PDB file of C-alpha atoms in Angstrom:
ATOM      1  CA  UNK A   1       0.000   0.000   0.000  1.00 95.00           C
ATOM      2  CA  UNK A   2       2.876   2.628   0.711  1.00 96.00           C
ATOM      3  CA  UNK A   3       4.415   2.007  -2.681  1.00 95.00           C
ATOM      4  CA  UNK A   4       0.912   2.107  -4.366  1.00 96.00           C
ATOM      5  CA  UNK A   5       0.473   5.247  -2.485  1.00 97.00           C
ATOM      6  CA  UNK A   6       3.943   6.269  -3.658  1.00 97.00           C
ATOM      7  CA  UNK A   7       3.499   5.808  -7.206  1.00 96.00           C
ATOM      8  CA  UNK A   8       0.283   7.307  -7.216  1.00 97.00           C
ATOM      9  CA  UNK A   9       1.361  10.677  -5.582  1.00 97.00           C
ATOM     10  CA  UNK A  10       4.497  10.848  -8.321  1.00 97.00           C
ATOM     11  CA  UNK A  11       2.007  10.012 -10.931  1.00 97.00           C
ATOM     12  CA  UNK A  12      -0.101  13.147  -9.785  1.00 97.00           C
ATOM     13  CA  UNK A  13       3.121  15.318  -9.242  1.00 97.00           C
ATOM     14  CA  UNK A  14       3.971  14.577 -12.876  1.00 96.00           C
ATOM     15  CA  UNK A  15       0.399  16.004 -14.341  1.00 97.00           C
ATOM     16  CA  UNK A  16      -1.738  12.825 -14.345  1.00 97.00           C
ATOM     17  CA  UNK A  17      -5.491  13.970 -13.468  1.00 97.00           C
ATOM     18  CA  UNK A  18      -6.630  10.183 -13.194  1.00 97.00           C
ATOM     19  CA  UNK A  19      -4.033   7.610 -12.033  1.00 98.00           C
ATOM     20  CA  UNK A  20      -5.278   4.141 -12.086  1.00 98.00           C
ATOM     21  CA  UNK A  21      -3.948   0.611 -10.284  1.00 98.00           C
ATOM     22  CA  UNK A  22      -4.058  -2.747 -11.169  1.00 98.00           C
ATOM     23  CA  UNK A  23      -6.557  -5.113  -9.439  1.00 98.00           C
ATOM     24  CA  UNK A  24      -5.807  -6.329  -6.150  1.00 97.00           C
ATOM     25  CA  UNK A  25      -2.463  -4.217  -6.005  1.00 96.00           C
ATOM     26  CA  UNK A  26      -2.554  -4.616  -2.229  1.00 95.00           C
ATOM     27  CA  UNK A  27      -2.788  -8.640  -1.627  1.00 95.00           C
ATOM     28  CA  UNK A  28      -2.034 -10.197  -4.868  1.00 94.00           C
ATOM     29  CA  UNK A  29      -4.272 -11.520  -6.943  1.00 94.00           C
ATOM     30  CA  UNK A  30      -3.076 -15.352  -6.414  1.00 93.00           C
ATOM     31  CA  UNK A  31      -3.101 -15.062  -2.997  1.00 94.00           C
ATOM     32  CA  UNK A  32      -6.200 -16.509  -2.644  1.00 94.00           C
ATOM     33  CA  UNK A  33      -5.669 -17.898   0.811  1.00 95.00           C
ATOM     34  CA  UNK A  34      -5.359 -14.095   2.177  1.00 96.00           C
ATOM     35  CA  UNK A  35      -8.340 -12.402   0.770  1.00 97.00           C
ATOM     36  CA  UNK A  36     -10.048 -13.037   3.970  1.00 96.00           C
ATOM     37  CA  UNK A  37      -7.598 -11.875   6.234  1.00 96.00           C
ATOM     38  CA  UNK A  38      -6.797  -8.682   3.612  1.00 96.00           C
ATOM     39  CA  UNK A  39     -10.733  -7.930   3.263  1.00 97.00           C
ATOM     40  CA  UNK A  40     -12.142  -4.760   4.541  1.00 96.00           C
ATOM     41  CA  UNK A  41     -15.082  -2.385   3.889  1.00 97.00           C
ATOM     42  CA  UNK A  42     -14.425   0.503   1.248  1.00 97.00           C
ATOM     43  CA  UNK A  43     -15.014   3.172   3.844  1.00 97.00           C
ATOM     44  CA  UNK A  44     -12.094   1.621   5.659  1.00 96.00           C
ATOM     45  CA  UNK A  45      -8.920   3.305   6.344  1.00 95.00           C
ATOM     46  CA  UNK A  46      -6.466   1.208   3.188  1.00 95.00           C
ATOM     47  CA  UNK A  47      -9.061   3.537   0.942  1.00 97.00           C
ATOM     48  CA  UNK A  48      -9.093   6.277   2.869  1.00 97.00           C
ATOM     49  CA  UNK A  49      -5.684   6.971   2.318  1.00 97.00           C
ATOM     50  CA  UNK A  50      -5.710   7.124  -1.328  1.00 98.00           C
ATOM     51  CA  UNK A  51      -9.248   9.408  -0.878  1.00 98.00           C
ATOM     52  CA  UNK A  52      -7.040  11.818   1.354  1.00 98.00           C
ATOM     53  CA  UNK A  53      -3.969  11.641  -1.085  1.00 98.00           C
ATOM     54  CA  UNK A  54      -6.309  12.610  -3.805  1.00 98.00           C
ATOM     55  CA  UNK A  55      -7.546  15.358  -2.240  1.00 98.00           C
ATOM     56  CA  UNK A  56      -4.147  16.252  -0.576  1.00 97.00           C
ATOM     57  CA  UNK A  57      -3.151  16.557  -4.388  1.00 96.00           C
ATOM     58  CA  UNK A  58      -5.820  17.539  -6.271  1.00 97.00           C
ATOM     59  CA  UNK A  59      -6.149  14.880  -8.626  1.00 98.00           C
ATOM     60  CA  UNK A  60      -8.678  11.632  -8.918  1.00 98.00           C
ATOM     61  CA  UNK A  61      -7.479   7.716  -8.347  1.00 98.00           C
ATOM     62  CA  UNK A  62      -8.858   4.646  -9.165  1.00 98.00           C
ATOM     63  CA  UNK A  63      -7.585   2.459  -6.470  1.00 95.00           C
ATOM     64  CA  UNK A  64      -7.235  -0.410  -8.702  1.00 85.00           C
ATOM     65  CA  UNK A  65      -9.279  -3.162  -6.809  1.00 97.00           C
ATOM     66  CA  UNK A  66      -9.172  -4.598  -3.465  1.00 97.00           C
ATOM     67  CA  UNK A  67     -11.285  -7.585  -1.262  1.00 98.00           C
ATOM     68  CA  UNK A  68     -14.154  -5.735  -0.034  1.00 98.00           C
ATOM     69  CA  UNK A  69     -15.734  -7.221   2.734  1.00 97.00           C
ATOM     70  CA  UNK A  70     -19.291  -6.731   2.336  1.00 97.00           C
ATOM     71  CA  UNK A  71     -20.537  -6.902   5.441  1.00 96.00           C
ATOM     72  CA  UNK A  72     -17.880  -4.389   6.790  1.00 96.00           C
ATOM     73  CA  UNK A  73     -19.075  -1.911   3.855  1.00 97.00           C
ATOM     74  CA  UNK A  74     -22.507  -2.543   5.055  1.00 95.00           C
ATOM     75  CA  UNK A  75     -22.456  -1.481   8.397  1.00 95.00           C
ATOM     76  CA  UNK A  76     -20.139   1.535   7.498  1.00 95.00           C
ATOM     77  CA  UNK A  77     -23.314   2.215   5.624  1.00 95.00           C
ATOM     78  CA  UNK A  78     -22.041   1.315   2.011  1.00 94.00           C
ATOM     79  CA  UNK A  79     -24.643  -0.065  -0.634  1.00 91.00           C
ATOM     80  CA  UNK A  80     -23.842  -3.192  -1.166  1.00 93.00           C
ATOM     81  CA  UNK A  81     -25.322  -5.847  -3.566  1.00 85.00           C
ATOM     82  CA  UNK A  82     -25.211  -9.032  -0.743  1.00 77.00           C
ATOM     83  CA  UNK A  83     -25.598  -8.809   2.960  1.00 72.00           C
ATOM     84  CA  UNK A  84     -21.896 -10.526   3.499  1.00 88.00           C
ATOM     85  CA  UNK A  85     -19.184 -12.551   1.497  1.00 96.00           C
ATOM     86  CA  UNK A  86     -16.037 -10.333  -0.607  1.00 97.00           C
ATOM     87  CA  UNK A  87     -16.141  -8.754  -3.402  1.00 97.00           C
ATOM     88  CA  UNK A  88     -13.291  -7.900  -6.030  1.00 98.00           C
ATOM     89  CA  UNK A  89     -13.469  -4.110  -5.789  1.00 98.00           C
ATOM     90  CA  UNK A  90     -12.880  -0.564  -7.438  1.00 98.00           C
ATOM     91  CA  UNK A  91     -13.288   2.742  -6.361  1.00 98.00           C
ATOM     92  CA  UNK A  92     -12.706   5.679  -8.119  1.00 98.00           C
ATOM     93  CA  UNK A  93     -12.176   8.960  -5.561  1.00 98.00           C
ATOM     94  CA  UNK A  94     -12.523  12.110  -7.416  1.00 98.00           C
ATOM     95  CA  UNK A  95      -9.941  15.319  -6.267  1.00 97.00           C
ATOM     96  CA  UNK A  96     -12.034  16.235  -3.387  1.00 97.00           C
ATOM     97  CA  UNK A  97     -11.752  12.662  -1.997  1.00 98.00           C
ATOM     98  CA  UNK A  98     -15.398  11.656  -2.286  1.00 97.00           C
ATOM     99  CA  UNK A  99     -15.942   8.463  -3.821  1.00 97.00           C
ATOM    100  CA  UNK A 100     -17.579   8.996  -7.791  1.00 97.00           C
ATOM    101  CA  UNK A 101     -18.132   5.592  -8.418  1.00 97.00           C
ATOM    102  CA  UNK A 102     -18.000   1.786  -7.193  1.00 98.00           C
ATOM    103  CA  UNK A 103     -17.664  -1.615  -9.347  1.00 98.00           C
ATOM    104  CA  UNK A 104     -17.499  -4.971  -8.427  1.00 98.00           C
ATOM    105  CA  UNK A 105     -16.246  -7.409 -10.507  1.00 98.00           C
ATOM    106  CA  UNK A 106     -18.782  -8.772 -12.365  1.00 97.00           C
ATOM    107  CA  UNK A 107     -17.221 -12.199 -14.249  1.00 97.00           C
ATOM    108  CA  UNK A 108     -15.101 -13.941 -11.710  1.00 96.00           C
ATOM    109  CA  UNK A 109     -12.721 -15.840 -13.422  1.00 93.00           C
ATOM    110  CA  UNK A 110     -12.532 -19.645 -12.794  1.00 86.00           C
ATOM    111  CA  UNK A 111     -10.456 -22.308 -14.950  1.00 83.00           C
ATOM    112  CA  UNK A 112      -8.229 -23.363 -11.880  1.00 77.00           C
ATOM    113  CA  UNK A 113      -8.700 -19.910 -10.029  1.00 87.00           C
ATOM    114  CA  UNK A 114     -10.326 -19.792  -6.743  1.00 93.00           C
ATOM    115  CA  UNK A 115     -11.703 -16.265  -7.299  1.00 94.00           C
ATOM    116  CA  UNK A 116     -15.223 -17.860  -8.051  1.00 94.00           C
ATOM    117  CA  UNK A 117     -15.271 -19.506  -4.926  1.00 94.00           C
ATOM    118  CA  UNK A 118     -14.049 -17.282  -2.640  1.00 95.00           C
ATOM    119  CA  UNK A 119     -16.222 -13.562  -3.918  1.00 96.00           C
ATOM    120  CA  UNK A 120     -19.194 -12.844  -4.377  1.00 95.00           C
ATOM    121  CA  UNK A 121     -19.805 -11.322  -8.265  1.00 95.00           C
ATOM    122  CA  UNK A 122     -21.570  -7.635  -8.897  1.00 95.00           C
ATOM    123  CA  UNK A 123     -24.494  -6.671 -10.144  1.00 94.00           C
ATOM    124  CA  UNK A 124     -24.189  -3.088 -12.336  1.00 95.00           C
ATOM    125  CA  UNK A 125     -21.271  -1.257 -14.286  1.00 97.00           C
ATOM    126  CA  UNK A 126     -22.175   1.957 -13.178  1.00 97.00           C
ATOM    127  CA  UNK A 127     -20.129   5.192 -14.963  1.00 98.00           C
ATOM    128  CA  UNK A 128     -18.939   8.622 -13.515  1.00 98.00           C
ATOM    129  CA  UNK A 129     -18.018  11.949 -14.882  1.00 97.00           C
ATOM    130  CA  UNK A 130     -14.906  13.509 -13.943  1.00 94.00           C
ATOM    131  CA  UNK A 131     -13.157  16.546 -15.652  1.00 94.00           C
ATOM    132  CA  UNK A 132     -15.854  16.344 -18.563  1.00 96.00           C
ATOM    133  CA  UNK A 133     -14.677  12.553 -19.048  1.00 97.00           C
ATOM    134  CA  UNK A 134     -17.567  10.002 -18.582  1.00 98.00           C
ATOM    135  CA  UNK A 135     -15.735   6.805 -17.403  1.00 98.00           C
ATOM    136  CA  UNK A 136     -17.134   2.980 -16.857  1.00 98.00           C
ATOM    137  CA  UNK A 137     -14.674   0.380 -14.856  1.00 98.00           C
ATOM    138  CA  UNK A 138     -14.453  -3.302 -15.123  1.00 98.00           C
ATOM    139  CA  UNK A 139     -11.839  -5.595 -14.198  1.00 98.00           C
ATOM    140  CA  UNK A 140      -9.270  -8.189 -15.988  1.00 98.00           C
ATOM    141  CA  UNK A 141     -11.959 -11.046 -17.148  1.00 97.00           C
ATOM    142  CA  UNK A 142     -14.304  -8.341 -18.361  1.00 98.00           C
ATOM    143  CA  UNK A 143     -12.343  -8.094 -21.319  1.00 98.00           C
ATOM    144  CA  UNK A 144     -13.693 -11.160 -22.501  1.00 97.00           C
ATOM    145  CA  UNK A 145     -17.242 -10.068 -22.485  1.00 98.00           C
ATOM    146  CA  UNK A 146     -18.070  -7.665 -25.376  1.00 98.00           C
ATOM    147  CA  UNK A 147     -21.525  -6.825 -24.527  1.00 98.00           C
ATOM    148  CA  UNK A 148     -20.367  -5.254 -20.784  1.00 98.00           C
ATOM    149  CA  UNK A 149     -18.370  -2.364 -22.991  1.00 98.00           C
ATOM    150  CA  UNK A 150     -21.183  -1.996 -25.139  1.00 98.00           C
ATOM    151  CA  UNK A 151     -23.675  -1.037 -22.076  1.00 97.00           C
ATOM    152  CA  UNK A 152     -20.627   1.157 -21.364  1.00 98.00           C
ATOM    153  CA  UNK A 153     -20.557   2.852 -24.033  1.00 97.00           C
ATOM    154  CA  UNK A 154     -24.905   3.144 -24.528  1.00 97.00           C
ATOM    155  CA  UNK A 155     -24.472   4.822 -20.643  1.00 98.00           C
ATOM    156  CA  UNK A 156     -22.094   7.721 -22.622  1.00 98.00           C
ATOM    157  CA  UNK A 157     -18.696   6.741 -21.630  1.00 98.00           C
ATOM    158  CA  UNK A 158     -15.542   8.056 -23.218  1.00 98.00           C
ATOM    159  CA  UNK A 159     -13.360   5.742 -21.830  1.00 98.00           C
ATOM    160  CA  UNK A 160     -13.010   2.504 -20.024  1.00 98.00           C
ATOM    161  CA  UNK A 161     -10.930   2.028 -17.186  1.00 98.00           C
ATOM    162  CA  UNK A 162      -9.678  -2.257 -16.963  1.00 98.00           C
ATOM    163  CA  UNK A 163      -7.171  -2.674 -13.798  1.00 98.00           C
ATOM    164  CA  UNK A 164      -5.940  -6.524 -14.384  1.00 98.00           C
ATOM    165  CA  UNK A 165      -4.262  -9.238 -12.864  1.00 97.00           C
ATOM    166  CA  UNK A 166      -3.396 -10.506 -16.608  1.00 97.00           C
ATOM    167  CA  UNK A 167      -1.197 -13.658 -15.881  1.00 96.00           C
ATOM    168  CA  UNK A 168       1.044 -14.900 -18.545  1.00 96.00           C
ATOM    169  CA  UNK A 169       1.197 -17.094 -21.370  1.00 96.00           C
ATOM    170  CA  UNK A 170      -2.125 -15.235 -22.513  1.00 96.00           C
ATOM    171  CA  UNK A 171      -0.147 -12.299 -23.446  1.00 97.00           C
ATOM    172  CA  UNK A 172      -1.951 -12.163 -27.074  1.00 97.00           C
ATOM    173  CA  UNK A 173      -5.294 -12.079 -25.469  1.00 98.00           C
ATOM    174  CA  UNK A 174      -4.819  -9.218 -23.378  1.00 98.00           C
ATOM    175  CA  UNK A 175      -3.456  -7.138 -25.990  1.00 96.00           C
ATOM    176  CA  UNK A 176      -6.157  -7.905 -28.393  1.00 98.00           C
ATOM    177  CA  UNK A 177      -8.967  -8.049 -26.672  1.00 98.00           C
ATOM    178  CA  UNK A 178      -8.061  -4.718 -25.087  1.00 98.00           C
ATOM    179  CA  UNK A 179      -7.583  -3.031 -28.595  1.00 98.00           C
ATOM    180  CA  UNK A 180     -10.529  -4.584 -29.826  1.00 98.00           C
ATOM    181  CA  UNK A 181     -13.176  -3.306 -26.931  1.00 98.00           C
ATOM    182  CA  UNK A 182     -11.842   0.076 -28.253  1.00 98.00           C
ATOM    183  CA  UNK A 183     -12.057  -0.428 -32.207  1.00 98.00           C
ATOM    184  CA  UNK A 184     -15.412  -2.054 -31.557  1.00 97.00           C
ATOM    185  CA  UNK A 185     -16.840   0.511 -29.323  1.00 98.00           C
ATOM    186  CA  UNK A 186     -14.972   4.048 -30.505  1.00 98.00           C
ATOM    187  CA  UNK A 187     -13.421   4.930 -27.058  1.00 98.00           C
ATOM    188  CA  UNK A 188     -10.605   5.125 -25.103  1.00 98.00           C
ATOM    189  CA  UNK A 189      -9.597   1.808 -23.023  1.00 98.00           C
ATOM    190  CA  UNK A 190      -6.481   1.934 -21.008  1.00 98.00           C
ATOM    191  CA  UNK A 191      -5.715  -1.843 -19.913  1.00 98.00           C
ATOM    192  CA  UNK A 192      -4.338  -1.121 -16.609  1.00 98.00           C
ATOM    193  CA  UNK A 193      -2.237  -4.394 -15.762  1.00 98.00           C
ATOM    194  CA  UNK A 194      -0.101  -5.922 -12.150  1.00 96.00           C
ATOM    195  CA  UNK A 195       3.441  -7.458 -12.749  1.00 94.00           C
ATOM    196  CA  UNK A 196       5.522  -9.718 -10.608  1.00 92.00           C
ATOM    197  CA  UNK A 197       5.255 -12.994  -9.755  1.00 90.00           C
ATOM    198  CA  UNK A 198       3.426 -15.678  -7.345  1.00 85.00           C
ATOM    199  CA  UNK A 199       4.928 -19.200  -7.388  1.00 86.00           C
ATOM    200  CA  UNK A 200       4.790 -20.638 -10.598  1.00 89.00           C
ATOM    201  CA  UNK A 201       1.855 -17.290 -11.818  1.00 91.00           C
ATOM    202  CA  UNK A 202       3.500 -14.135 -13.133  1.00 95.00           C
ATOM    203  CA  UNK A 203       1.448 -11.411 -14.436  1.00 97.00           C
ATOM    204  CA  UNK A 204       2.581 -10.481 -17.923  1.00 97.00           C
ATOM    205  CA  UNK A 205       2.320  -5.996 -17.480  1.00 97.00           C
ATOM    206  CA  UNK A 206       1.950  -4.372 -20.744  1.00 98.00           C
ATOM    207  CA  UNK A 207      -0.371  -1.603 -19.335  1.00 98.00           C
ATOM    208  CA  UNK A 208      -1.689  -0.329 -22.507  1.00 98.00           C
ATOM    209  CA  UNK A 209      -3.722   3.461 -23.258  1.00 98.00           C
ATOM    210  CA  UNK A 210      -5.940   2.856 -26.793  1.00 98.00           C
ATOM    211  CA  UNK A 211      -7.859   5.548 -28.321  1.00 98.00           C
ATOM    212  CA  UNK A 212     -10.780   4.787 -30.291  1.00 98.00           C
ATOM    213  CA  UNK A 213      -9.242   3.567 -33.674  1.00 98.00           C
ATOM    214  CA  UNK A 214      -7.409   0.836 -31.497  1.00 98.00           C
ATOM    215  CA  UNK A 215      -3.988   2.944 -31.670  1.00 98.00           C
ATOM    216  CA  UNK A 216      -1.602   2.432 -29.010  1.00 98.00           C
ATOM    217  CA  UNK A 217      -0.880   5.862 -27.509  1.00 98.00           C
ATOM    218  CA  UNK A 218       0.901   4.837 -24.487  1.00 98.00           C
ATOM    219  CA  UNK A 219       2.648   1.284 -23.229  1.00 98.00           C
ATOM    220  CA  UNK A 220       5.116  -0.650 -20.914  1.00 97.00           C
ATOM    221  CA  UNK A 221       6.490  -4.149 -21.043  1.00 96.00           C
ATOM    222  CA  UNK A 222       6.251  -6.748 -17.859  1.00 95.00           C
ATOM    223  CA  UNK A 223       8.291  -4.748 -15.641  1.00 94.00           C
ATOM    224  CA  UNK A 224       6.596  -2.531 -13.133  1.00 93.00           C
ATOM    225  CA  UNK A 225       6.143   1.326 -13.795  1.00 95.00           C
ATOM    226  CA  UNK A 226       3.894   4.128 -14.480  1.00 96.00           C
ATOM    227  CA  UNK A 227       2.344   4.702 -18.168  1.00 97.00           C
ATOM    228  CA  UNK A 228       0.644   7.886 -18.774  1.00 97.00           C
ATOM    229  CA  UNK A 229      -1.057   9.177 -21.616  1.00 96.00           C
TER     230      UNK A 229
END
């Protein structure tokens, strides 16, 4: 969290208005066996310090995604779509520190991944204005679903917002399907992609900005560090 919060702040010092992290930047997305013990409500204080650096700094931050516990959210008063369970979770804080806009994963991946089993899915890709910028989240599996970007795009986005846990060898996938939710739907998508390894998993990076025509305006490779745009 204090080099998430570090990046962020240089990120913001260097002109970014929207910095974005990857999902589950604070536990690791293949530590499954710690999502319990790293859960906590999104009115918590892990959030609250990005919400206070924002506003510190004047800029907004998607704090990529982290285990919400439900139940913790709920009795902070949160709205939350089941009464207890996690959730894979991204907030978006705008430069006053309030929070714009919520998503919870909606496809939880499976195939060998215990993210199905251990969270609890979500239930609307809601969008937010900031700057003049309508922006819609969704996280890493999204990708594969087309018709998620499409209600995106009929709520008015302008771009779409994808912090990932992409492991490799599917290295072509996430670079095409991330260029093709932007040909497809005419806005911006900036992939937004963890690196590093867990065991035998390693997340391939390649955080990648496309504009609407599916033209690469800003990338990085597998090591980790800050792409702008």
């Amino acid at each position: 969290v204090e080099r998430a919060l570090d990046r962020v702040r240089a990120a913001a010092a260097g002109g970014a208005d929207v910095v974005v992290l990857p999902e589950l930047f604070d536990v690791g997305y293949f530590a499954f066996e710690a999502y319990a013990r790293a859960s906590e409500s999104i009115a918590g204080d892990r959030l609250s310090r990005f919400a206070a650096a924002a506003a510190d700094e004047d800029f907004h931050v998607l704090a990529g995604t982290i285990v919400e516990d439900l139940s913790a959210s709920a009795a902070d008063g949160v709205d939350v779509p089941a009464s207890d369970g996690l959730a894979n979770t991204a907030v978006l804080f705008d430069r006053t520190g309030d929070r714009r806009l919520v998503y919870r994963k909606r496809h939880l991946f499976g195939y060998g991944s215990e993210e199905t089993d251990r969270m609890v899915p979500g239930e609307s890709t809601p969008t937010a204005e900031i700057d003049g910028v309508r922006v819609g989240v969704t996280t890493c599996y999204d990708l594969r679903f087309p018709e998620q970007f499409r209600g995106l795009v009929d709520a008015g986005i302008d771009c779409a917002l994808v912090p990932s846990a992409w492991p490799y060898p599917r290295v072509e996938h996430w670079r095409t399907l991330g260029r093709a939710r932007a040909i497809e739907n005419l806005t911006y998508v900036a992939t937004v992609n963890g690196s590093g390894s867990f065991g035998e998993d390693a997340l391939c990076g390649r955080t990648t900005v496309y504009d609407p025509w599916g033209t690469t305006l800003s990338s990085a490779g597998d090591e980790p560090t800050t792409v702008t745009a």
